[in-house]
PDB file of C-alpha atoms in Angstrom:
ATOM      1  CA  UNK A  21       0.138   0.391  -0.144  1.00 48.00           C
ATOM      2  CA  UNK A  22       2.790   2.360   1.053  1.00 47.00           C
ATOM      3  CA  UNK A  23       4.615   1.794  -2.350  1.00 55.00           C
ATOM      4  CA  UNK A  24       1.841   2.361  -4.371  1.00 61.00           C
ATOM      5  CA  UNK A  25       0.999   5.670  -2.914  1.00 57.00           C
ATOM      6  CA  UNK A  26       4.852   7.031  -3.100  1.00 57.00           C
ATOM      7  CA  UNK A  27       4.482   5.747  -6.703  1.00 58.00           C
ATOM      8  CA  UNK A  28       1.256   8.118  -7.284  1.00 67.00           C
ATOM      9  CA  UNK A  29       2.941  10.851  -5.652  1.00 65.00           C
ATOM     10  CA  UNK A  30       6.246  10.409  -7.492  1.00 57.00           C
ATOM     11  CA  UNK A  31       4.142  10.484 -10.496  1.00 56.00           C
ATOM     12  CA  UNK A  32       1.853  13.747  -9.842  1.00 62.00           C
ATOM     13  CA  UNK A  33       5.411  15.432  -8.801  1.00 59.00           C
ATOM     14  CA  UNK A  34       6.399  14.809 -12.722  1.00 56.00           C
ATOM     15  CA  UNK A  35       3.180  15.885 -13.623  1.00 56.00           C
ATOM     16  CA  UNK A  36       3.955  19.152 -12.328  1.00 48.00           C
ATOM     17  CA  UNK A  37       7.445  20.051 -13.463  1.00 48.00           C
ATOM     18  CA  UNK A  38       7.014  18.651 -16.701  1.00 45.00           C
ATOM     19  CA  UNK A  39       3.936  21.541 -16.840  1.00 53.00           C
ATOM     20  CA  UNK A  40       5.865  23.904 -15.495  1.00 47.00           C
ATOM     21  CA  UNK A  41       9.113  23.654 -17.914  1.00 49.00           C
ATOM     22  CA  UNK A  42       6.387  23.333 -21.007  1.00 52.00           C
ATOM     23  CA  UNK A  43       7.365  19.856 -21.679  1.00 44.00           C
ATOM     24  CA  UNK A  44       3.850  18.427 -21.193  1.00 41.00           C
ATOM     25  CA  UNK A  45       2.507  20.077 -24.227  1.00 48.00           C
ATOM     26  CA  UNK A  46       5.259  17.768 -26.476  1.00 48.00           C
ATOM     27  CA  UNK A  47       4.694  14.876 -24.863  1.00 43.00           C
ATOM     28  CA  UNK A  48       0.688  14.549 -24.958  1.00 48.00           C
ATOM     29  CA  UNK A  49       1.345  11.867 -28.651  1.00 49.00           C
ATOM     30  CA  UNK A  50       4.212  10.081 -26.885  1.00 48.00           C
ATOM     31  CA  UNK A  51       2.122   9.675 -23.543  1.00 46.00           C
ATOM     32  CA  UNK A  52      -1.360   8.768 -25.921  1.00 45.00           C
ATOM     33  CA  UNK A  53       0.785   5.911 -27.849  1.00 45.00           C
ATOM     34  CA  UNK A  54       1.743   4.420 -24.288  1.00 42.00           C
ATOM     35  CA  UNK A  55      -1.398   4.561 -23.043  1.00 45.00           C
ATOM     36  CA  UNK A  56      -2.299   2.522 -26.279  1.00 44.00           C
ATOM     37  CA  UNK A  57       0.087   0.071 -24.203  1.00 43.00           C
ATOM     38  CA  UNK A  58      -2.253  -0.819 -21.319  1.00 44.00           C
ATOM     39  CA  UNK A  59       0.821  -0.792 -19.112  1.00 41.00           C
ATOM     40  CA  UNK A  60       0.462  -2.845 -15.837  1.00 42.00           C
ATOM     41  CA  UNK A  61       1.302  -1.797 -12.663  1.00 41.00           C
ATOM     42  CA  UNK A  62       1.185  -4.997 -10.194  1.00 39.00           C
ATOM     43  CA  UNK A  63       1.798  -4.221  -6.061  1.00 41.00           C
ATOM     44  CA  UNK A  64       4.743  -6.548  -5.124  1.00 40.00           C
ATOM     45  CA  UNK A  65       3.247  -5.741  -1.332  1.00 40.00           C
ATOM     46  CA  UNK A  66       0.116  -6.261  -1.868  1.00 42.00           C
ATOM     47  CA  UNK A  67      -2.730  -9.073  -3.458  1.00 45.00           C
ATOM     48  CA  UNK A  68      -4.714  -6.527  -5.203  1.00 47.00           C
ATOM     49  CA  UNK A  69      -6.045  -6.319  -9.039  1.00 46.00           C
ATOM     50  CA  UNK A  70      -4.463  -5.556 -11.384  1.00 47.00           C
ATOM     51  CA  UNK A  71      -3.769  -1.248 -12.391  1.00 46.00           C
ATOM     52  CA  UNK A  72      -3.338   0.087 -15.253  1.00 47.00           C
ATOM     53  CA  UNK A  73      -1.108   3.491 -15.513  1.00 47.00           C
ATOM     54  CA  UNK A  74      -1.754   5.354 -18.958  1.00 47.00           C
ATOM     55  CA  UNK A  75      -0.763   9.139 -19.216  1.00 48.00           C
ATOM     56  CA  UNK A  76      -0.889   9.494 -15.308  1.00 50.00           C
ATOM     57  CA  UNK A  77      -4.064   8.131 -14.400  1.00 50.00           C
ATOM     58  CA  UNK A  78      -5.139   4.630 -12.329  1.00 49.00           C
ATOM     59  CA  UNK A  79      -8.220   3.103 -13.230  1.00 52.00           C
ATOM     60  CA  UNK A  80      -8.969  -0.451 -11.728  1.00 58.00           C
ATOM     61  CA  UNK A  81      -9.600  -3.176 -14.389  1.00 64.00           C
ATOM     62  CA  UNK A  82     -12.578  -5.153 -13.797  1.00 66.00           C
ATOM     63  CA  UNK A  83     -12.610  -8.373 -12.262  1.00 65.00           C
ATOM     64  CA  UNK A  84     -13.672 -11.126 -14.304  1.00 64.00           C
ATOM     65  CA  UNK A  85     -14.929 -14.220 -12.524  1.00 66.00           C
ATOM     66  CA  UNK A  86     -15.584 -17.360 -14.439  1.00 66.00           C
ATOM     67  CA  UNK A  87     -17.287 -20.209 -12.608  1.00 64.00           C
ATOM     68  CA  UNK A  88     -17.985 -23.317 -13.709  1.00 62.00           C
ATOM     69  CA  UNK A  89     -21.314 -24.143 -15.799  1.00 68.00           C
ATOM     70  CA  UNK A  90     -23.463 -26.688 -14.454  1.00 65.00           C
ATOM     71  CA  UNK A  91     -22.597 -30.030 -16.351  1.00 67.00           C
ATOM     72  CA  UNK A  92     -26.221 -30.844 -18.031  1.00 71.00           C
ATOM     73  CA  UNK A  93     -27.979 -34.050 -17.822  1.00 70.00           C
ATOM     74  CA  UNK A  94     -28.014 -36.514 -20.781  1.00 69.00           C
ATOM     75  CA  UNK A  95     -31.792 -37.687 -21.237  1.00 69.00           C
ATOM     76  CA  UNK A  96     -31.878 -41.243 -21.912  1.00 70.00           C
ATOM     77  CA  UNK A  97     -33.760 -42.088 -24.999  1.00 70.00           C
ATOM     78  CA  UNK A  98     -35.458 -45.110 -24.787  1.00 71.00           C
ATOM     79  CA  UNK A  99     -35.957 -47.073 -28.211  1.00 79.00           C
ATOM     80  CA  UNK A 100     -39.447 -47.826 -29.540  1.00 85.00           C
ATOM     81  CA  UNK A 101     -40.495 -51.463 -29.162  1.00 85.00           C
ATOM     82  CA  UNK A 102     -42.499 -50.926 -32.477  1.00 85.00           C
ATOM     83  CA  UNK A 103     -39.716 -49.453 -34.312  1.00 84.00           C
ATOM     84  CA  UNK A 104     -38.553 -53.096 -35.465  1.00 83.00           C
ATOM     85  CA  UNK A 105     -41.999 -53.355 -37.326  1.00 85.00           C
ATOM     86  CA  UNK A 106     -41.816 -52.999 -40.727  1.00 83.00           C
ATOM     87  CA  UNK A 107     -43.531 -50.422 -42.451  1.00 83.00           C
ATOM     88  CA  UNK A 108     -44.672 -53.070 -45.735  1.00 81.00           C
ATOM     89  CA  UNK A 109     -46.179 -55.478 -43.412  1.00 83.00           C
ATOM     90  CA  UNK A 110     -49.655 -56.983 -42.964  1.00 80.00           C
ATOM     91  CA  UNK A 111     -51.901 -56.453 -40.956  1.00 81.00           C
ATOM     92  CA  UNK A 112     -53.165 -59.071 -38.045  1.00 74.00           C
ATOM     93  CA  UNK A 113     -56.841 -59.105 -39.587  1.00 72.00           C
ATOM     94  CA  UNK A 114     -54.962 -59.820 -42.924  1.00 77.00           C
ATOM     95  CA  UNK A 115     -51.735 -61.667 -43.007  1.00 73.00           C
ATOM     96  CA  UNK A 116     -53.556 -64.564 -44.102  1.00 72.00           C
ATOM     97  CA  UNK A 117     -56.022 -63.499 -46.809  1.00 76.00           C
ATOM     98  CA  UNK A 118     -54.185 -64.060 -50.206  1.00 75.00           C
ATOM     99  CA  UNK A 119     -56.064 -61.839 -52.195  1.00 72.00           C
ATOM    100  CA  UNK A 120     -54.126 -59.161 -49.567  1.00 73.00           C
ATOM    101  CA  UNK A 121     -50.698 -60.021 -51.615  1.00 72.00           C
ATOM    102  CA  UNK A 122     -52.014 -59.030 -54.982  1.00 75.00           C
ATOM    103  CA  UNK A 123     -53.451 -55.484 -54.826  1.00 78.00           C
ATOM    104  CA  UNK A 124     -52.528 -52.577 -56.021  1.00 76.00           C
ATOM    105  CA  UNK A 125     -50.163 -50.761 -54.156  1.00 78.00           C
ATOM    106  CA  UNK A 126     -52.642 -47.919 -52.668  1.00 80.00           C
ATOM    107  CA  UNK A 127     -54.758 -50.854 -51.109  1.00 81.00           C
ATOM    108  CA  UNK A 128     -52.091 -52.833 -50.029  1.00 79.00           C
ATOM    109  CA  UNK A 129     -50.537 -49.448 -47.873  1.00 80.00           C
ATOM    110  CA  UNK A 130     -54.186 -49.166 -45.711  1.00 80.00           C
ATOM    111  CA  UNK A 131     -53.579 -53.092 -45.556  1.00 83.00           C
ATOM    112  CA  UNK A 132     -49.825 -52.486 -44.180  1.00 84.00           C
ATOM    113  CA  UNK A 133     -48.334 -50.971 -41.312  1.00 83.00           C
ATOM    114  CA  UNK A 134     -47.663 -48.069 -42.687  1.00 83.00           C
ATOM    115  CA  UNK A 135     -51.124 -46.763 -42.337  1.00 83.00           C
ATOM    116  CA  UNK A 136     -51.744 -48.316 -39.182  1.00 86.00           C
ATOM    117  CA  UNK A 137     -53.152 -46.986 -35.774  1.00 87.00           C
ATOM    118  CA  UNK A 138     -50.485 -47.533 -33.034  1.00 87.00           C
ATOM    119  CA  UNK A 139     -52.953 -49.666 -30.941  1.00 89.00           C
ATOM    120  CA  UNK A 140     -53.085 -52.325 -34.110  1.00 88.00           C
ATOM    121  CA  UNK A 141     -49.218 -51.686 -33.849  1.00 89.00           C
ATOM    122  CA  UNK A 142     -48.847 -52.649 -30.377  1.00 91.00           C
ATOM    123  CA  UNK A 143     -51.691 -55.290 -30.503  1.00 90.00           C
ATOM    124  CA  UNK A 144     -49.492 -56.686 -33.087  1.00 90.00           C
ATOM    125  CA  UNK A 145     -46.501 -57.092 -31.008  1.00 91.00           C
ATOM    126  CA  UNK A 146     -48.190 -58.248 -28.198  1.00 92.00           C
ATOM    127  CA  UNK A 147     -48.909 -61.221 -30.439  1.00 91.00           C
ATOM    128  CA  UNK A 148     -45.540 -61.371 -31.291  1.00 91.00           C
ATOM    129  CA  UNK A 149     -44.188 -61.535 -27.754  1.00 93.00           C
ATOM    130  CA  UNK A 150     -46.963 -64.122 -26.968  1.00 93.00           C
ATOM    131  CA  UNK A 151     -45.669 -66.407 -30.040  1.00 93.00           C
ATOM    132  CA  UNK A 152     -42.193 -66.605 -28.285  1.00 93.00           C
ATOM    133  CA  UNK A 153     -43.435 -67.642 -24.844  1.00 93.00           C
ATOM    134  CA  UNK A 154     -46.025 -69.655 -25.132  1.00 91.00           C
ATOM    135  CA  UNK A 155     -46.182 -73.043 -24.642  1.00 90.00           C
ATOM    136  CA  UNK A 156     -48.608 -74.257 -27.838  1.00 90.00           C
ATOM    137  CA  UNK A 157     -50.594 -72.697 -30.242  1.00 87.00           C
ATOM    138  CA  UNK A 158     -53.603 -72.663 -27.917  1.00 88.00           C
ATOM    139  CA  UNK A 159     -51.900 -71.326 -24.938  1.00 90.00           C
ATOM    140  CA  UNK A 160     -53.131 -67.611 -24.039  1.00 88.00           C
ATOM    141  CA  UNK A 161     -53.697 -67.988 -20.253  1.00 88.00           C
ATOM    142  CA  UNK A 162     -50.609 -69.759 -19.412  1.00 93.00           C
ATOM    143  CA  UNK A 163     -48.025 -67.223 -16.856  1.00 94.00           C
ATOM    144  CA  UNK A 164     -45.108 -67.007 -19.166  1.00 94.00           C
ATOM    145  CA  UNK A 165     -48.419 -65.693 -21.629  1.00 95.00           C
ATOM    146  CA  UNK A 166     -49.256 -62.847 -19.227  1.00 95.00           C
ATOM    147  CA  UNK A 167     -46.003 -61.943 -18.645  1.00 96.00           C
ATOM    148  CA  UNK A 168     -45.847 -61.374 -22.193  1.00 95.00           C
ATOM    149  CA  UNK A 169     -48.539 -59.107 -22.486  1.00 95.00           C
ATOM    150  CA  UNK A 170     -47.550 -56.839 -18.838  1.00 96.00           C
ATOM    151  CA  UNK A 171     -44.063 -56.676 -21.006  1.00 95.00           C
ATOM    152  CA  UNK A 172     -45.388 -54.846 -23.592  1.00 94.00           C
ATOM    153  CA  UNK A 173     -47.839 -52.708 -22.099  1.00 95.00           C
ATOM    154  CA  UNK A 174     -45.140 -51.339 -19.210  1.00 95.00           C
ATOM    155  CA  UNK A 175     -42.667 -50.856 -22.158  1.00 94.00           C
ATOM    156  CA  UNK A 176     -45.557 -48.993 -24.065  1.00 94.00           C
ATOM    157  CA  UNK A 177     -46.159 -46.765 -21.106  1.00 95.00           C
ATOM    158  CA  UNK A 178     -42.167 -46.246 -20.666  1.00 94.00           C
ATOM    159  CA  UNK A 179     -42.359 -44.573 -24.212  1.00 93.00           C
ATOM    160  CA  UNK A 180     -45.480 -42.591 -23.356  1.00 92.00           C
ATOM    161  CA  UNK A 181     -43.725 -41.232 -19.826  1.00 92.00           C
ATOM    162  CA  UNK A 182     -40.500 -40.627 -21.638  1.00 91.00           C
ATOM    163  CA  UNK A 183     -42.867 -37.707 -23.683  1.00 90.00           C
ATOM    164  CA  UNK A 184     -45.292 -36.682 -20.864  1.00 91.00           C
ATOM    165  CA  UNK A 185     -43.178 -36.805 -17.871  1.00 90.00           C
ATOM    166  CA  UNK A 186     -45.967 -35.247 -15.936  1.00 93.00           C
ATOM    167  CA  UNK A 187     -49.210 -37.890 -16.843  1.00 94.00           C
ATOM    168  CA  UNK A 188     -49.491 -39.061 -13.221  1.00 94.00           C
ATOM    169  CA  UNK A 189     -52.153 -41.467 -14.393  1.00 95.00           C
ATOM    170  CA  UNK A 190     -50.263 -43.371 -16.272  1.00 94.00           C
ATOM    171  CA  UNK A 191     -47.126 -43.456 -14.187  1.00 95.00           C
ATOM    172  CA  UNK A 192     -49.423 -45.214 -11.437  1.00 95.00           C
ATOM    173  CA  UNK A 193     -51.316 -48.116 -14.317  1.00 95.00           C
ATOM    174  CA  UNK A 194     -47.119 -48.290 -15.457  1.00 95.00           C
ATOM    175  CA  UNK A 195     -45.626 -49.136 -11.124  1.00 95.00           C
ATOM    176  CA  UNK A 196     -49.119 -51.400 -10.944  1.00 95.00           C
ATOM    177  CA  UNK A 197     -48.435 -53.470 -14.204  1.00 96.00           C
ATOM    178  CA  UNK A 198     -44.281 -53.140 -13.184  1.00 95.00           C
ATOM    179  CA  UNK A 199     -45.292 -54.930  -9.785  1.00 93.00           C
ATOM    180  CA  UNK A 200     -48.102 -57.224 -11.018  1.00 95.00           C
ATOM    181  CA  UNK A 201     -45.437 -58.867 -12.936  1.00 95.00           C
ATOM    182  CA  UNK A 202     -42.817 -59.107 -10.179  1.00 94.00           C
ATOM    183  CA  UNK A 203     -45.316 -61.281  -8.892  1.00 94.00           C
ATOM    184  CA  UNK A 204     -45.736 -63.413 -11.554  1.00 95.00           C
ATOM    185  CA  UNK A 205     -41.967 -63.635 -12.325  1.00 95.00           C
ATOM    186  CA  UNK A 206     -41.354 -64.805  -8.849  1.00 93.00           C
ATOM    187  CA  UNK A 207     -44.173 -67.641  -8.250  1.00 94.00           C
ATOM    188  CA  UNK A 208     -42.755 -68.825 -11.959  1.00 94.00           C
ATOM    189  CA  UNK A 209     -39.590 -68.501 -10.300  1.00 94.00           C
ATOM    190  CA  UNK A 210     -40.263 -70.915  -8.061  1.00 93.00           C
ATOM    191  CA  UNK A 211     -42.574 -73.328  -9.839  1.00 94.00           C
ATOM    192  CA  UNK A 212     -40.498 -73.849 -12.632  1.00 93.00           C
ATOM    193  CA  UNK A 213     -37.042 -72.183 -12.865  1.00 94.00           C
ATOM    194  CA  UNK A 214     -36.501 -73.146 -16.621  1.00 94.00           C
ATOM    195  CA  UNK A 215     -39.245 -71.316 -18.130  1.00 94.00           C
ATOM    196  CA  UNK A 216     -38.732 -68.621 -15.775  1.00 95.00           C
ATOM    197  CA  UNK A 217     -34.895 -68.300 -17.627  1.00 94.00           C
ATOM    198  CA  UNK A 218     -36.916 -68.673 -21.066  1.00 94.00           C
ATOM    199  CA  UNK A 219     -39.212 -66.046 -20.253  1.00 95.00           C
ATOM    200  CA  UNK A 220     -36.530 -63.583 -18.959  1.00 94.00           C
ATOM    201  CA  UNK A 221     -34.072 -64.139 -22.032  1.00 94.00           C
ATOM    202  CA  UNK A 222     -36.479 -64.093 -24.747  1.00 93.00           C
ATOM    203  CA  UNK A 223     -38.441 -60.939 -23.752  1.00 93.00           C
ATOM    204  CA  UNK A 224     -35.385 -59.588 -22.511  1.00 92.00           C
ATOM    205  CA  UNK A 225     -36.461 -59.076 -18.655  1.00 93.00           C
ATOM    206  CA  UNK A 226     -34.010 -58.670 -16.210  1.00 91.00           C
ATOM    207  CA  UNK A 227     -35.018 -59.510 -12.718  1.00 89.00           C
ATOM    208  CA  UNK A 228     -33.290 -58.249  -9.618  1.00 87.00           C
ATOM    209  CA  UNK A 229     -34.413 -59.170  -6.176  1.00 83.00           C
ATOM    210  CA  UNK A 230     -36.635 -56.971  -4.273  1.00 75.00           C
ATOM    211  CA  UNK A 231     -34.978 -54.871  -1.233  1.00 74.00           C
ATOM    212  CA  UNK A 232     -34.660 -56.142   2.259  1.00 75.00           C
ATOM    213  CA  UNK A 233     -37.465 -55.068   4.578  1.00 73.00           C
ATOM    214  CA  UNK A 234     -36.437 -52.302   6.244  1.00 72.00           C
ATOM    215  CA  UNK A 235     -38.623 -49.679   8.947  1.00 76.00           C
ATOM    216  CA  UNK A 236     -36.730 -47.306  10.753  1.00 82.00           C
ATOM    217  CA  UNK A 237     -37.488 -48.395  15.012  1.00 84.00           C
ATOM    218  CA  UNK A 238     -39.961 -45.796  16.165  1.00 92.00           C
ATOM    219  CA  UNK A 239     -40.676 -46.142  20.171  1.00 93.00           C
ATOM    220  CA  UNK A 240     -43.916 -45.480  18.869  1.00 94.00           C
ATOM    221  CA  UNK A 241     -43.272 -48.157  16.213  1.00 91.00           C
ATOM    222  CA  UNK A 242     -41.969 -51.193  19.289  1.00 92.00           C
ATOM    223  CA  UNK A 243     -44.695 -49.998  21.724  1.00 95.00           C
ATOM    224  CA  UNK A 244     -47.374 -51.270  18.670  1.00 94.00           C
ATOM    225  CA  UNK A 245     -45.345 -54.224  18.030  1.00 92.00           C
ATOM    226  CA  UNK A 246     -45.198 -55.270  21.825  1.00 95.00           C
ATOM    227  CA  UNK A 247     -48.897 -55.037  21.932  1.00 96.00           C
ATOM    228  CA  UNK A 248     -49.221 -56.874  18.610  1.00 96.00           C
ATOM    229  CA  UNK A 249     -47.595 -59.667  19.955  1.00 96.00           C
ATOM    230  CA  UNK A 250     -49.007 -59.861  23.156  1.00 96.00           C
ATOM    231  CA  UNK A 251     -52.586 -60.252  21.281  1.00 97.00           C
ATOM    232  CA  UNK A 252     -52.036 -62.890  18.980  1.00 96.00           C
ATOM    233  CA  UNK A 253     -50.194 -64.557  22.212  1.00 96.00           C
ATOM    234  CA  UNK A 254     -53.502 -64.296  24.199  1.00 96.00           C
ATOM    235  CA  UNK A 255     -55.479 -65.654  21.362  1.00 96.00           C
ATOM    236  CA  UNK A 256     -53.491 -68.615  20.800  1.00 95.00           C
ATOM    237  CA  UNK A 257     -53.773 -69.263  25.062  1.00 95.00           C
ATOM    238  CA  UNK A 258     -57.310 -68.969  24.350  1.00 96.00           C
ATOM    239  CA  UNK A 259     -57.764 -71.204  21.247  1.00 95.00           C
ATOM    240  CA  UNK A 260     -55.125 -73.770  23.114  1.00 95.00           C
ATOM    241  CA  UNK A 261     -57.758 -73.561  26.061  1.00 95.00           C
ATOM    242  CA  UNK A 262     -60.869 -74.092  23.756  1.00 94.00           C
ATOM    243  CA  UNK A 263     -59.403 -77.171  22.191  1.00 93.00           C
ATOM    244  CA  UNK A 264     -58.417 -78.309  25.497  1.00 94.00           C
ATOM    245  CA  UNK A 265     -62.080 -78.450  26.448  1.00 94.00           C
ATOM    246  CA  UNK A 266     -63.122 -79.841  23.222  1.00 94.00           C
ATOM    247  CA  UNK A 267     -61.102 -82.716  23.390  1.00 93.00           C
ATOM    248  CA  UNK A 268     -61.444 -83.611  26.951  1.00 93.00           C
ATOM    249  CA  UNK A 269     -65.755 -82.819  26.367  1.00 92.00           C
ATOM    250  CA  UNK A 270     -65.119 -85.623  23.354  1.00 92.00           C
ATOM    251  CA  UNK A 271     -63.267 -88.203  26.085  1.00 91.00           C
ATOM    252  CA  UNK A 272     -66.319 -88.103  28.330  1.00 91.00           C
ATOM    253  CA  UNK A 273     -68.952 -88.807  25.575  1.00 91.00           C
ATOM    254  CA  UNK A 274     -66.636 -91.620  24.341  1.00 90.00           C
ATOM    255  CA  UNK A 275     -66.317 -92.914  27.791  1.00 89.00           C
ATOM    256  CA  UNK A 276     -69.964 -92.586  29.033  1.00 88.00           C
ATOM    257  CA  UNK A 277     -71.276 -94.305  25.946  1.00 86.00           C
ATOM    258  CA  UNK A 278     -68.462 -97.171  26.474  1.00 87.00           C
ATOM    259  CA  UNK A 279     -69.770 -97.908  29.868  1.00 86.00           C
ATOM    260  CA  UNK A 280     -73.375 -97.474  28.599  1.00 84.00           C
ATOM    261  CA  UNK A 281     -72.313-100.407  26.099  1.00 82.00           C
ATOM    262  CA  UNK A 282     -70.731-102.340  29.046  1.00 80.00           C
ATOM    263  CA  UNK A 283     -73.911-102.522  31.537  1.00 76.00           C
ATOM    264  CA  UNK A 284     -76.389-104.963  29.995  1.00 65.00           C
TER     265      UNK A 284
END
């Protein structure tokens, strides 16, 4: 700080001397040229911002702050499950009609998936998934078929939620379908593990085990749990006493019957 004050005093005194001697008018052009170079005087004592000396004036440069910009999250774009359906493919109702193969181009476009609705394409996709996992041609209600139908429905909901993320009603339906599929896969895994593996492989499902149940043990919850256990034990005790009384009454009746049969 003291060095900067001394430097200012020296510059002021030099300007006074030059004004008195009449040399200041001759050096105006040279000072302008020197000011264009943007000389910088950095204080060696303190860490103050850079100061530019131009024609004897001290003007501090504006401080430039470079803040790190927030990283933008890349949105994962899900590929539509209907993208593998070719537009030249016939609809489900006209696939077995031989006349549909020989019609002109205008009628053929009406019979193919090029002008089909989303509902018709989704129905055709369900049929394709069912054909991968069904047990035979007449199988339409097995667990594997139900899982295939729910899978097509869940993927359709996911594509819809990607475009309309505020649609709470369809989000709730999607979560309900996911829970239903989890229960079906869990039961299928316990009953037929080979069919479970085949369904997951054919439909591209990654089965994850549910997390362990965890609940924060509060005093209220512990008291409620202790009360429920006490009630349960009391009920079991009453049931045991009732069974004992019933067994004793049956034993008395049988004994009375035997004694009555023995007496002439």
